PDB file of C-alpha atoms in Angstrom:
ATOM      1  CA  UNK C   1     175.436 143.030  66.298  1.00 97.00           C
ATOM      2  CA  UNK C   2     173.934 140.024  64.588  1.00 97.00           C
ATOM      3  CA  UNK C   3     173.601 139.534  60.834  1.00 96.00           C
ATOM      4  CA  UNK C   4     172.426 136.799  58.562  1.00 95.00           C
ATOM      5  CA  UNK C   5     169.298 135.807  56.635  1.00 94.00           C
ATOM      6  CA  UNK C   6     166.251 136.509  58.904  1.00 95.00           C
ATOM      7  CA  UNK C   7     163.184 138.692  59.244  1.00 94.00           C
ATOM      8  CA  UNK C   8     162.250 138.249  62.879  1.00 94.00           C
ATOM      9  CA  UNK C   9     163.800 138.182  66.388  1.00 95.00           C
ATOM     10  CA  UNK C  10     161.554 137.481  69.395  1.00 91.00           C
ATOM     11  CA  UNK C  11     158.448 138.516  67.528  1.00 93.00           C
ATOM     12  CA  UNK C  12     159.775 141.792  66.192  1.00 94.00           C
ATOM     13  CA  UNK C  13     160.643 142.442  62.481  1.00 95.00           C
ATOM     14  CA  UNK C  14     164.278 142.922  61.562  1.00 96.00           C
ATOM     15  CA  UNK C  15     165.691 142.618  58.020  1.00 95.00           C
ATOM     16  CA  UNK C  16     168.911 140.504  58.128  1.00 96.00           C
ATOM     17  CA  UNK C  17     170.676 142.664  60.845  1.00 97.00           C
ATOM     18  CA  UNK C  18     169.998 143.813  64.403  1.00 97.00           C
ATOM     19  CA  UNK C  19     171.825 145.054  67.457  1.00 97.00           C
ATOM     20  CA  UNK C  20     171.599 143.931  71.144  1.00 97.00           C
ATOM     21  CA  UNK C  21     172.215 146.348  73.996  1.00 96.00           C
ATOM     22  CA  UNK C  22     172.185 143.747  76.800  1.00 96.00           C
ATOM     23  CA  UNK C  23     168.450 143.954  77.343  1.00 95.00           C
ATOM     24  CA  UNK C  24     166.680 144.233  73.994  1.00 95.00           C
ATOM     25  CA  UNK C  25     167.133 144.060  70.206  1.00 97.00           C
ATOM     26  CA  UNK C  26     166.816 147.125  67.960  1.00 96.00           C
ATOM     27  CA  UNK C  27     167.127 147.743  64.196  1.00 96.00           C
ATOM     28  CA  UNK C  28     169.759 149.501  62.215  1.00 97.00           C
ATOM     29  CA  UNK C  29     167.596 151.802  60.147  1.00 96.00           C
ATOM     30  CA  UNK C  30     165.406 149.669  57.896  1.00 95.00           C
ATOM     31  CA  UNK C  31     168.021 146.943  57.729  1.00 96.00           C
ATOM     32  CA  UNK C  32     169.540 145.052  54.778  1.00 95.00           C
ATOM     33  CA  UNK C  33     167.394 143.893  51.844  1.00 94.00           C
ATOM     34  CA  UNK C  34     167.416 143.031  48.112  1.00 91.00           C
ATOM     35  CA  UNK C  35     169.591 140.551  46.320  1.00 80.00           C
ATOM     36  CA  UNK C  36     168.788 136.863  45.971  1.00 76.00           C
ATOM     37  CA  UNK C  37     166.371 134.850  48.157  1.00 72.00           C
ATOM     38  CA  UNK C  38     169.393 133.370  49.853  1.00 70.00           C
ATOM     39  CA  UNK C  39     171.006 136.789  50.322  1.00 77.00           C
ATOM     40  CA  UNK C  40     171.559 138.769  53.507  1.00 90.00           C
ATOM     41  CA  UNK C  41     174.526 139.487  55.660  1.00 94.00           C
ATOM     42  CA  UNK C  42     177.541 137.183  55.435  1.00 91.00           C
ATOM     43  CA  UNK C  43     180.302 139.177  57.184  1.00 93.00           C
ATOM     44  CA  UNK C  44     180.669 142.135  59.512  1.00 96.00           C
ATOM     45  CA  UNK C  45     183.795 143.887  60.656  1.00 97.00           C
ATOM     46  CA  UNK C  46     184.648 147.115  62.493  1.00 98.00           C
ATOM     47  CA  UNK C  47     186.996 149.471  60.655  1.00 98.00           C
ATOM     48  CA  UNK C  48     187.728 153.061  61.762  1.00 97.00           C
ATOM     49  CA  UNK C  49     184.975 152.800  64.385  1.00 97.00           C
ATOM     50  CA  UNK C  50     182.345 152.038  61.761  1.00 98.00           C
ATOM     51  CA  UNK C  51     180.606 148.716  61.083  1.00 98.00           C
ATOM     52  CA  UNK C  52     181.244 147.382  57.568  1.00 97.00           C
ATOM     53  CA  UNK C  53     178.562 144.834  56.471  1.00 96.00           C
ATOM     54  CA  UNK C  54     179.050 142.506  53.550  1.00 93.00           C
ATOM     55  CA  UNK C  55     176.882 139.868  51.903  1.00 90.00           C
ATOM     56  CA  UNK C  56     174.352 139.567  49.068  1.00 89.00           C
ATOM     57  CA  UNK C  57     172.100 142.609  49.033  1.00 92.00           C
ATOM     58  CA  UNK C  58     171.235 145.747  47.088  1.00 92.00           C
ATOM     59  CA  UNK C  59     169.908 148.069  49.797  1.00 94.00           C
ATOM     60  CA  UNK C  60     171.094 149.168  53.237  1.00 96.00           C
ATOM     61  CA  UNK C  61     168.607 151.288  55.186  1.00 95.00           C
ATOM     62  CA  UNK C  62     167.097 152.683  52.030  1.00 94.00           C
ATOM     63  CA  UNK C  63     170.439 153.439  50.446  1.00 95.00           C
ATOM     64  CA  UNK C  64     171.435 151.720  47.246  1.00 95.00           C
ATOM     65  CA  UNK C  65     174.450 149.516  48.053  1.00 93.00           C
ATOM     66  CA  UNK C  66     175.636 146.364  46.308  1.00 89.00           C
ATOM     67  CA  UNK C  67     176.898 143.733  48.664  1.00 91.00           C
ATOM     68  CA  UNK C  68     178.867 146.107  50.980  1.00 94.00           C
ATOM     69  CA  UNK C  69     177.758 149.039  53.119  1.00 96.00           C
ATOM     70  CA  UNK C  70     178.746 150.723  56.403  1.00 97.00           C
ATOM     71  CA  UNK C  71     176.879 151.775  59.553  1.00 98.00           C
ATOM     72  CA  UNK C  72     178.287 154.784  61.450  1.00 97.00           C
ATOM     73  CA  UNK C  73     176.013 154.316  64.511  1.00 95.00           C
ATOM     74  CA  UNK C  74     173.115 156.296  63.172  1.00 95.00           C
ATOM     75  CA  UNK C  75     172.922 155.897  59.381  1.00 97.00           C
ATOM     76  CA  UNK C  76     173.910 153.744  56.467  1.00 98.00           C
ATOM     77  CA  UNK C  77     176.062 154.675  53.481  1.00 97.00           C
ATOM     78  CA  UNK C  78     177.413 152.881  50.381  1.00 95.00           C
ATOM     79  CA  UNK C  79     181.043 151.953  50.451  1.00 94.00           C
ATOM     80  CA  UNK C  80     181.942 150.763  46.985  1.00 93.00           C
ATOM     81  CA  UNK C  81     180.613 149.453  43.707  1.00 88.00           C
ATOM     82  CA  UNK C  82     181.452 145.808  43.259  1.00 88.00           C
ATOM     83  CA  UNK C  83     181.898 144.367  39.746  1.00 87.00           C
ATOM     84  CA  UNK C  84     181.867 140.789  38.582  1.00 82.00           C
ATOM     85  CA  UNK C  85     179.649 137.898  37.695  1.00 73.00           C
ATOM     86  CA  UNK C  86     179.105 136.703  41.283  1.00 75.00           C
ATOM     87  CA  UNK C  87     180.070 139.926  43.161  1.00 78.00           C
ATOM     88  CA  UNK C  88     180.216 138.010  46.413  1.00 84.00           C
ATOM     89  CA  UNK C  89     182.312 139.146  49.387  1.00 89.00           C
ATOM     90  CA  UNK C  90     183.123 136.197  51.616  1.00 88.00           C
ATOM     91  CA  UNK C  91     185.718 137.541  54.060  1.00 92.00           C
ATOM     92  CA  UNK C  92     187.307 140.684  55.535  1.00 95.00           C
ATOM     93  CA  UNK C  93     190.208 141.473  57.739  1.00 95.00           C
ATOM     94  CA  UNK C  94     191.901 144.630  59.027  1.00 96.00           C
ATOM     95  CA  UNK C  95     195.608 144.649  58.515  1.00 94.00           C
ATOM     96  CA  UNK C  96     198.128 147.522  58.819  1.00 93.00           C
ATOM     97  CA  UNK C  97     195.295 150.018  59.198  1.00 95.00           C
ATOM     98  CA  UNK C  98     193.672 148.921  55.964  1.00 96.00           C
ATOM     99  CA  UNK C  99     190.506 146.933  55.294  1.00 97.00           C
ATOM    100  CA  UNK C 100     191.019 143.902  53.119  1.00 95.00           C
ATOM    101  CA  UNK C 101     188.118 142.115  51.481  1.00 94.00           C
ATOM    102  CA  UNK C 102     188.073 138.796  49.564  1.00 90.00           C
ATOM    103  CA  UNK C 103     185.545 136.767  47.734  1.00 88.00           C
ATOM    104  CA  UNK C 104     184.460 136.188  44.150  1.00 87.00           C
ATOM    105  CA  UNK C 105     184.538 139.582  42.287  1.00 88.00           C
ATOM    106  CA  UNK C 106     186.651 141.073  39.517  1.00 87.00           C
ATOM    107  CA  UNK C 107     186.439 144.791  40.194  1.00 89.00           C
ATOM    108  CA  UNK C 108     185.685 147.467  42.737  1.00 91.00           C
ATOM    109  CA  UNK C 109     184.826 151.042  41.850  1.00 91.00           C
ATOM    110  CA  UNK C 110     185.778 150.106  38.269  1.00 90.00           C
ATOM    111  CA  UNK C 111     189.315 149.179  39.400  1.00 90.00           C
ATOM    112  CA  UNK C 112     190.262 145.654  38.141  1.00 88.00           C
ATOM    113  CA  UNK C 113     191.013 143.308  41.073  1.00 86.00           C
ATOM    114  CA  UNK C 114     191.380 139.552  41.332  1.00 82.00           C
ATOM    115  CA  UNK C 115     189.114 138.530  44.164  1.00 85.00           C
ATOM    116  CA  UNK C 116     190.975 140.724  46.641  1.00 87.00           C
ATOM    117  CA  UNK C 117     190.959 144.475  47.341  1.00 91.00           C
ATOM    118  CA  UNK C 118     192.044 146.827  50.097  1.00 93.00           C
ATOM    119  CA  UNK C 119     190.675 150.099  51.486  1.00 96.00           C
ATOM    120  CA  UNK C 120     192.804 152.723  53.242  1.00 96.00           C
ATOM    121  CA  UNK C 121     189.831 154.752  54.524  1.00 94.00           C
ATOM    122  CA  UNK C 122     189.707 156.932  51.397  1.00 94.00           C
ATOM    123  CA  UNK C 123     190.228 154.799  48.287  1.00 94.00           C
ATOM    124  CA  UNK C 124     190.196 151.178  47.107  1.00 94.00           C
ATOM    125  CA  UNK C 125     193.095 149.392  45.301  1.00 91.00           C
ATOM    126  CA  UNK C 126     194.000 145.885  44.323  1.00 86.00           C
ATOM    127  CA  UNK C 127     195.949 143.772  46.707  1.00 83.00           C
ATOM    128  CA  UNK C 128     199.050 142.749  44.766  1.00 71.00           C
ATOM    129  CA  UNK C 129     196.957 141.945  41.700  1.00 63.00           C
ATOM    130  CA  UNK C 130     195.119 139.372  43.841  1.00 58.00           C
ATOM    131  CA  UNK C 131     195.635 135.607  43.772  1.00 58.00           C
ATOM    132  CA  UNK C 132     196.245 134.211  40.287  1.00 57.00           C
ATOM    133  CA  UNK C 133     194.223 131.369  38.732  1.00 57.00           C
ATOM    134  CA  UNK C 134     191.696 132.160  41.509  1.00 63.00           C
ATOM    135  CA  UNK C 135     188.209 130.738  41.733  1.00 70.00           C
ATOM    136  CA  UNK C 136     187.405 132.575  45.009  1.00 80.00           C
ATOM    137  CA  UNK C 137     188.893 133.660  48.334  1.00 85.00           C
ATOM    138  CA  UNK C 138     187.066 132.295  51.329  1.00 87.00           C
ATOM    139  CA  UNK C 139     188.927 133.435  54.447  1.00 91.00           C
ATOM    140  CA  UNK C 140     191.685 135.708  55.866  1.00 93.00           C
ATOM    141  CA  UNK C 141     193.445 135.862  59.139  1.00 94.00           C
ATOM    142  CA  UNK C 142     196.252 137.847  60.760  1.00 93.00           C
ATOM    143  CA  UNK C 143     199.014 135.955  62.653  1.00 92.00           C
ATOM    144  CA  UNK C 144     202.123 137.719  64.100  1.00 89.00           C
ATOM    145  CA  UNK C 145     201.471 140.857  62.054  1.00 87.00           C
ATOM    146  CA  UNK C 146     201.198 138.923  58.788  1.00 89.00           C
ATOM    147  CA  UNK C 147     198.093 138.484  56.668  1.00 91.00           C
ATOM    148  CA  UNK C 148     197.079 135.070  55.308  1.00 90.00           C
ATOM    149  CA  UNK C 149     194.492 134.396  52.617  1.00 87.00           C
ATOM    150  CA  UNK C 150     192.754 131.067  51.766  1.00 84.00           C
ATOM    151  CA  UNK C 151     190.407 129.674  49.196  1.00 81.00           C
ATOM    152  CA  UNK C 152     190.396 127.857  45.838  1.00 77.00           C
ATOM    153  CA  UNK C 153     193.396 129.033  43.843  1.00 69.00           C
ATOM    154  CA  UNK C 154     196.627 127.947  42.302  1.00 63.00           C
ATOM    155  CA  UNK C 155     199.595 130.297  42.145  1.00 57.00           C
ATOM    156  CA  UNK C 156     202.231 128.561  39.991  1.00 45.00           C
ATOM    157  CA  UNK C 157     203.628 131.905  38.732  1.00 48.00           C
ATOM    158  CA  UNK C 158     205.113 132.529  42.237  1.00 50.00           C
ATOM    159  CA  UNK C 159     208.820 131.536  42.475  1.00 49.00           C
ATOM    160  CA  UNK C 160     207.847 129.006  45.164  1.00 50.00           C
ATOM    161  CA  UNK C 161     204.383 128.105  43.853  1.00 55.00           C
ATOM    162  CA  UNK C 162     201.511 127.453  46.234  1.00 61.00           C
ATOM    163  CA  UNK C 163     197.896 126.326  46.343  1.00 69.00           C
ATOM    164  CA  UNK C 164     194.909 127.383  48.473  1.00 77.00           C
ATOM    165  CA  UNK C 165     196.783 129.325  51.191  1.00 81.00           C
ATOM    166  CA  UNK C 166     199.141 132.289  50.750  1.00 82.00           C
ATOM    167  CA  UNK C 167     200.815 134.944  52.802  1.00 84.00           C
ATOM    168  CA  UNK C 168     200.792 138.648  52.068  1.00 85.00           C
ATOM    169  CA  UNK C 169     204.267 140.308  52.344  1.00 77.00           C
ATOM    170  CA  UNK C 170     202.930 143.849  51.970  1.00 78.00           C
ATOM    171  CA  UNK C 171     203.415 143.895  48.252  1.00 77.00           C
ATOM    172  CA  UNK C 172     202.731 140.429  46.900  1.00 76.00           C
ATOM    173  CA  UNK C 173     201.313 137.049  47.806  1.00 78.00           C
ATOM    174  CA  UNK C 174     203.796 134.162  48.530  1.00 77.00           C
ATOM    175  CA  UNK C 175     203.995 130.721  49.976  1.00 75.00           C
ATOM    176  CA  UNK C 176     204.935 130.151  53.612  1.00 69.00           C
ATOM    177  CA  UNK C 177     207.152 127.167  54.070  1.00 60.00           C
ATOM    178  CA  UNK C 178     206.565 123.742  52.446  1.00 53.00           C
ATOM    179  CA  UNK C 179     203.148 123.299  54.180  1.00 49.00           C
ATOM    180  CA  UNK C 180     201.740 126.192  52.201  1.00 48.00           C
ATOM    181  CA  UNK C 181     202.933 125.046  48.875  1.00 51.00           C
ATOM    182  CA  UNK C 182     200.369 122.308  48.245  1.00 56.00           C
ATOM    183  CA  UNK C 183     197.133 121.509  49.991  1.00 61.00           C
ATOM    184  CA  UNK C 184     196.212 118.936  47.405  1.00 58.00           C
ATOM    185  CA  UNK C 185     192.983 119.015  45.433  1.00 62.00           C
ATOM    186  CA  UNK C 186     190.027 120.829  46.908  1.00 66.00           C
ATOM    187  CA  UNK C 187     189.993 124.095  48.729  1.00 73.00           C
ATOM    188  CA  UNK C 188     190.564 125.761  52.101  1.00 80.00           C
ATOM    189  CA  UNK C 189     187.361 127.218  53.603  1.00 84.00           C
ATOM    190  CA  UNK C 190     188.542 128.717  56.880  1.00 89.00           C
ATOM    191  CA  UNK C 191     191.578 130.270  58.559  1.00 91.00           C
ATOM    192  CA  UNK C 192     191.642 131.273  62.224  1.00 92.00           C
ATOM    193  CA  UNK C 193     194.223 132.528  64.690  1.00 92.00           C
ATOM    194  CA  UNK C 194     194.214 130.867  68.139  1.00 92.00           C
ATOM    195  CA  UNK C 195     196.973 130.445  70.753  1.00 93.00           C
ATOM    196  CA  UNK C 196     199.478 132.105  68.353  1.00 93.00           C
ATOM    197  CA  UNK C 197     198.933 129.460  65.651  1.00 94.00           C
ATOM    198  CA  UNK C 198     197.120 129.431  62.334  1.00 91.00           C
ATOM    199  CA  UNK C 199     194.410 126.869  62.028  1.00 92.00           C
ATOM    200  CA  UNK C 200     193.433 125.723  58.496  1.00 88.00           C
ATOM    201  CA  UNK C 201     190.340 123.795  57.563  1.00 88.00           C
ATOM    202  CA  UNK C 202     188.590 122.836  54.339  1.00 84.00           C
ATOM    203  CA  UNK C 203     188.420 120.031  51.790  1.00 81.00           C
ATOM    204  CA  UNK C 204     191.836 118.687  51.189  1.00 74.00           C
ATOM    205  CA  UNK C 205     193.623 115.356  51.613  1.00 72.00           C
ATOM    206  CA  UNK C 206     197.185 116.364  52.153  1.00 71.00           C
TER     207      UNK C 206
END
């Protein structure tokens, strides 16, 4: 599956998403559309054997959907109603059989959340009241059965205080060692798990 901001692959029309079977490309219904001119698909993840698609859009295969929808292999359906000024979903991760999404939004299905929410397959809820003083969440990664979140935020209310990167303990966000307490000014844009280590990149000087 490929997603982004495009209307054409190899001379055929596709709206921001397509699938490849090893020989040829085909569409997922009528694709993803609506939203801003720079919209489209930003993130895709498989959860419960269905493809969850996130980005900046208002329509998925003819179904009204704001920035998040799912594809079950044959049809599209809406997943949730996202609230907020920006309503952007930037990242997603599956952790402990739940789907976590992060970005720049303040509510989901009229439930107040702070840039982070989780889905258990039936209902949405906040993820530990999110990350405080948070501008946005940019990335998440799982390492050694622990979930890490990154972005532009400051969490001084935590007993250990931390900036830009935090670890989810199942109930709340917290720092992880001295390295996680202060990434200086700027933000963290990406987390990734490779060779049993967490790689952190972004705009920071310490």
